[in-house]
Amino acid sequence: MLISDVGLPGGINGRQLADRLHLSSPGLKVLFVTGYDEHAVLAEGSLDDGMSVLTKPFTLPALATRVSQMLEK
């Protein structure tokens, strides 16, 4: 499982990182975390199966719940 911020330094964003990692691990689950509104993130494109967005701020229990839900699917 990859947990990544949407905005990353170095000229790559979280979605691009996930797409690159999917080449070697097609079943990889991806949780994007972002300070932006979830709808703003989705406006730039749709999420593939196995991808989800969690907006900041979030609690550790909320993160743990989302990770568990994603891994159960």
CSV table of N, CA and C in Angstrom, one decimal:
chain,number,residue,atom,x,y,z
A,1,MET,N,0.8,-1.2,0.0
A,1,MET,CA,0.0,0.0,0.0
A,1,MET,C,0.9,1.2,0.0
A,2,LEU,N,0.5,2.2,-0.8
A,2,LEU,CA,1.2,3.5,-0.9
A,2,LEU,C,0.3,4.5,-0.2
A,3,ILE,N,0.8,5.3,0.7
A,3,ILE,CA,0.1,6.5,1.3
A,3,ILE,C,1.0,7.7,0.9
A,4,SER,N,0.4,8.6,0.1
A,4,SER,CA,1.2,9.7,-0.4
A,4,SER,C,0.4,11.0,-0.4
A,5,ASP,N,1.1,12.1,-0.1
A,5,ASP,CA,0.4,13.4,-0.3
A,5,ASP,C,0.2,13.6,-1.8
A,6,VAL,N,-0.8,14.4,-2.1
A,6,VAL,CA,-1.0,14.7,-3.5
A,6,VAL,C,0.1,15.6,-4.1
A,7,GLY,N,0.5,16.6,-3.3
A,7,GLY,CA,1.6,17.5,-3.7
A,7,GLY,C,2.9,17.0,-3.1
A,8,LEU,N,3.9,16.8,-4.0
A,8,LEU,CA,5.2,16.3,-3.6
A,8,LEU,C,6.2,17.3,-4.3
A,9,PRO,N,7.4,17.4,-3.6
A,9,PRO,CA,8.5,18.2,-4.2
A,9,PRO,C,9.2,17.4,-5.3
A,10,GLY,N,9.9,18.2,-6.1
A,10,GLY,CA,10.7,17.5,-7.1
A,10,GLY,C,10.1,17.3,-8.5
A,11,GLY,N,9.0,17.9,-8.8
A,11,GLY,CA,8.4,17.8,-10.1
A,11,GLY,C,7.5,16.7,-10.4
A,12,ILE,N,7.1,15.9,-9.3
A,12,ILE,CA,6.2,14.8,-9.5
A,12,ILE,C,5.1,15.0,-8.4
A,13,ASN,N,3.9,14.5,-8.8
A,13,ASN,CA,2.8,14.6,-7.8
A,13,ASN,C,2.5,13.2,-7.3
A,14,GLY,N,1.6,13.1,-6.3
A,14,GLY,CA,1.3,11.8,-5.8
A,14,GLY,C,0.7,10.8,-6.8
A,15,ARG,N,-0.2,11.4,-7.7
A,15,ARG,CA,-0.8,10.5,-8.7
A,15,ARG,C,0.3,10.0,-9.7
A,16,GLN,N,1.2,10.8,-10.1
A,16,GLN,CA,2.3,10.3,-11.0
A,16,GLN,C,3.1,9.3,-10.3
A,17,LEU,N,3.4,9.4,-9.0
A,17,LEU,CA,4.1,8.4,-8.3
A,17,LEU,C,3.4,7.1,-8.3
A,18,ALA,N,2.1,7.2,-8.0
A,18,ALA,CA,1.2,6.0,-8.0
A,18,ALA,C,1.2,5.3,-9.3
A,19,ASP,N,1.1,6.1,-10.4
A,19,ASP,CA,1.1,5.5,-11.7
A,19,ASP,C,2.4,4.8,-12.1
A,20,ARG,N,3.5,5.3,-11.6
A,20,ARG,CA,4.8,4.7,-11.9
A,20,ARG,C,4.9,3.4,-11.1
A,21,LEU,N,4.4,3.4,-9.8
A,21,LEU,CA,4.5,2.2,-9.0
A,21,LEU,C,3.6,1.1,-9.5
A,22,HIS,N,2.5,1.5,-10.1
A,22,HIS,CA,1.5,0.5,-10.6
A,22,HIS,C,2.1,-0.3,-11.7
A,23,LEU,N,3.1,0.2,-12.4
A,23,LEU,CA,3.8,-0.5,-13.5
A,23,LEU,C,4.4,-1.8,-13.0
A,24,SER,N,5.0,-1.7,-11.8
A,24,SER,CA,5.7,-2.9,-11.2
A,24,SER,C,4.8,-3.6,-10.2
A,25,SER,N,3.8,-3.0,-9.7
A,25,SER,CA,2.8,-3.5,-8.7
A,25,SER,C,1.4,-3.2,-9.0
A,26,PRO,N,0.8,-3.9,-10.0
A,26,PRO,CA,-0.5,-3.5,-10.5
A,26,PRO,C,-1.6,-3.5,-9.5
A,27,GLY,N,-1.5,-4.3,-8.5
A,27,GLY,CA,-2.6,-4.4,-7.5
A,27,GLY,C,-2.4,-3.4,-6.3
A,28,LEU,N,-1.4,-2.5,-6.4
A,28,LEU,CA,-1.1,-1.6,-5.3
A,28,LEU,C,-2.3,-0.7,-4.9
A,29,LYS,N,-2.6,-0.7,-3.7
A,29,LYS,CA,-3.7,0.2,-3.1
A,29,LYS,C,-3.0,1.5,-2.8
A,30,VAL,N,-3.7,2.6,-3.1
A,30,VAL,CA,-3.1,3.9,-3.0
A,30,VAL,C,-4.1,4.8,-2.2
A,31,LEU,N,-3.6,5.4,-1.1
A,31,LEU,CA,-4.3,6.4,-0.4
A,31,LEU,C,-3.6,7.8,-0.5
A,32,PHE,N,-4.3,8.7,-1.1
A,32,PHE,CA,-3.8,10.1,-1.2
A,32,PHE,C,-4.3,10.9,-0.1
A,33,VAL,N,-3.4,11.6,0.6
A,33,VAL,CA,-3.7,12.6,1.6
A,33,VAL,C,-3.5,14.0,1.0
A,34,THR,N,-4.4,14.9,1.4
A,34,THR,CA,-4.3,16.2,0.8
A,34,THR,C,-4.9,17.2,1.7
A,35,GLY,N,-4.4,18.4,1.7
A,35,GLY,CA,-5.0,19.5,2.4
A,35,GLY,C,-6.1,20.2,1.6
A,36,TYR,N,-6.2,19.8,0.3
A,36,TYR,CA,-7.2,20.4,-0.6
A,36,TYR,C,-8.5,19.7,-0.4
A,37,ASP,N,-9.6,20.3,-0.8
A,37,ASP,CA,-10.9,19.7,-0.8
A,37,ASP,C,-10.9,18.4,-1.7
A,38,GLU,N,-11.5,17.4,-1.3
A,38,GLU,CA,-11.5,16.1,-2.1
A,38,GLU,C,-12.1,16.4,-3.5
A,39,HIS,N,-13.1,17.2,-3.6
A,39,HIS,CA,-13.7,17.5,-4.9
A,39,HIS,C,-12.7,18.2,-5.8
A,40,ALA,N,-11.8,19.1,-5.3
A,40,ALA,CA,-10.8,19.7,-6.1
A,40,ALA,C,-9.8,18.7,-6.6
A,41,VAL,N,-9.5,17.8,-5.8
A,41,VAL,CA,-8.5,16.7,-6.2
A,41,VAL,C,-9.1,15.9,-7.3
A,42,LEU,N,-10.4,15.5,-7.2
A,42,LEU,CA,-11.0,14.7,-8.2
A,42,LEU,C,-11.4,15.4,-9.4
A,43,ALA,N,-11.5,16.7,-9.4
A,43,ALA,CA,-11.7,17.5,-10.6
A,43,ALA,C,-10.6,17.4,-11.6
A,44,GLU,N,-9.4,17.0,-11.2
A,44,GLU,CA,-8.3,16.9,-12.1
A,44,GLU,C,-8.3,15.5,-12.7
A,45,GLY,N,-9.2,14.7,-12.4
A,45,GLY,CA,-9.2,13.3,-13.0
A,45,GLY,C,-9.9,12.4,-12.0
A,46,SER,N,-10.2,11.2,-12.5
A,46,SER,CA,-10.9,10.2,-11.6
A,46,SER,C,-9.9,9.3,-10.9
A,47,LEU,N,-10.3,8.7,-9.9
A,47,LEU,CA,-9.4,7.8,-9.2
A,47,LEU,C,-9.6,6.4,-9.8
A,48,ASP,N,-8.6,5.6,-9.9
A,48,ASP,CA,-8.7,4.2,-10.4
A,48,ASP,C,-9.2,3.4,-9.2
A,49,ASP,N,-9.6,2.1,-9.5
A,49,ASP,CA,-9.9,1.2,-8.5
A,49,ASP,C,-8.7,1.0,-7.6
A,50,GLY,N,-9.0,0.9,-6.3
A,50,GLY,CA,-7.9,0.7,-5.3
A,50,GLY,C,-7.3,2.0,-4.8
A,51,MET,N,-7.9,3.2,-5.3
A,51,MET,CA,-7.4,4.5,-4.9
A,51,MET,C,-8.4,5.2,-4.1
A,52,SER,N,-8.0,6.0,-3.1
A,52,SER,CA,-8.9,6.7,-2.3
A,52,SER,C,-8.2,8.0,-1.8
A,53,VAL,N,-9.0,9.0,-1.3
A,53,VAL,CA,-8.5,10.3,-0.9
A,53,VAL,C,-8.9,10.5,0.6
A,54,LEU,N,-8.0,11.0,1.4
A,54,LEU,CA,-8.3,11.3,2.8
A,54,LEU,C,-7.8,12.8,2.9
A,55,THR,N,-8.7,13.7,3.3
A,55,THR,CA,-8.4,15.1,3.5
A,55,THR,C,-7.8,15.4,4.8
A,56,LYS,N,-6.8,16.3,4.9
A,56,LYS,CA,-6.2,16.7,6.1
A,56,LYS,C,-7.1,17.9,6.6
A,57,PRO,N,-7.1,18.1,7.9
A,57,PRO,CA,-6.5,17.3,8.9
A,57,PRO,C,-7.3,16.0,9.2
A,58,PHE,N,-6.7,14.9,9.6
A,58,PHE,CA,-7.4,13.7,10.0
A,58,PHE,C,-6.7,13.1,11.2
A,59,THR,N,-7.5,12.3,11.9
A,59,THR,CA,-6.9,11.7,13.1
A,59,THR,C,-6.3,10.3,12.7
A,60,LEU,N,-5.4,9.9,13.6
A,60,LEU,CA,-4.8,8.5,13.4
A,60,LEU,C,-5.9,7.4,13.3
A,61,PRO,N,-6.9,7.5,14.2
A,61,PRO,CA,-7.9,6.4,14.0
A,61,PRO,C,-8.6,6.5,12.7
A,62,ALA,N,-8.9,7.7,12.1
A,62,ALA,CA,-9.5,7.8,10.8
A,62,ALA,C,-8.6,7.3,9.7
A,63,LEU,N,-7.3,7.5,9.8
A,63,LEU,CA,-6.3,6.9,8.9
A,63,LEU,C,-6.3,5.4,9.0
A,64,ALA,N,-6.3,4.9,10.2
A,64,ALA,CA,-6.2,3.4,10.4
A,64,ALA,C,-7.5,2.8,9.8
A,65,THR,N,-8.6,3.4,10.0
A,65,THR,CA,-9.9,2.9,9.5
A,65,THR,C,-9.9,2.9,8.0
A,66,ARG,N,-9.4,3.9,7.4
A,66,ARG,CA,-9.4,4.0,5.9
A,66,ARG,C,-8.5,3.0,5.3
A,67,VAL,N,-7.3,2.8,5.9
A,67,VAL,CA,-6.3,1.8,5.5
A,67,VAL,C,-6.9,0.4,5.6
A,68,SER,N,-7.6,0.1,6.7
A,68,SER,CA,-8.2,-1.2,6.9
A,68,SER,C,-9.3,-1.5,5.9
A,69,GLN,N,-10.1,-0.5,5.6
A,69,GLN,CA,-11.2,-0.6,4.6
A,69,GLN,C,-10.6,-0.9,3.3
A,70,MET,N,-9.5,-0.2,2.9
A,70,MET,CA,-8.9,-0.4,1.6
A,70,MET,C,-8.3,-1.7,1.5
A,71,LEU,N,-7.6,-2.2,2.5
A,71,LEU,CA,-7.0,-3.5,2.4
A,71,LEU,C,-7.9,-4.7,2.4
A,72,GLU,N,-9.1,-4.5,3.0
A,72,GLU,CA,-10.1,-5.5,3.0
A,72,GLU,C,-10.8,-5.7,1.6
A,73,LYS,N,-10.7,-4.7,0.8
A,73,LYS,CA,-11.4,-4.8,-0.6
A,73,LYS,C,-10.5,-5.6,-1.5
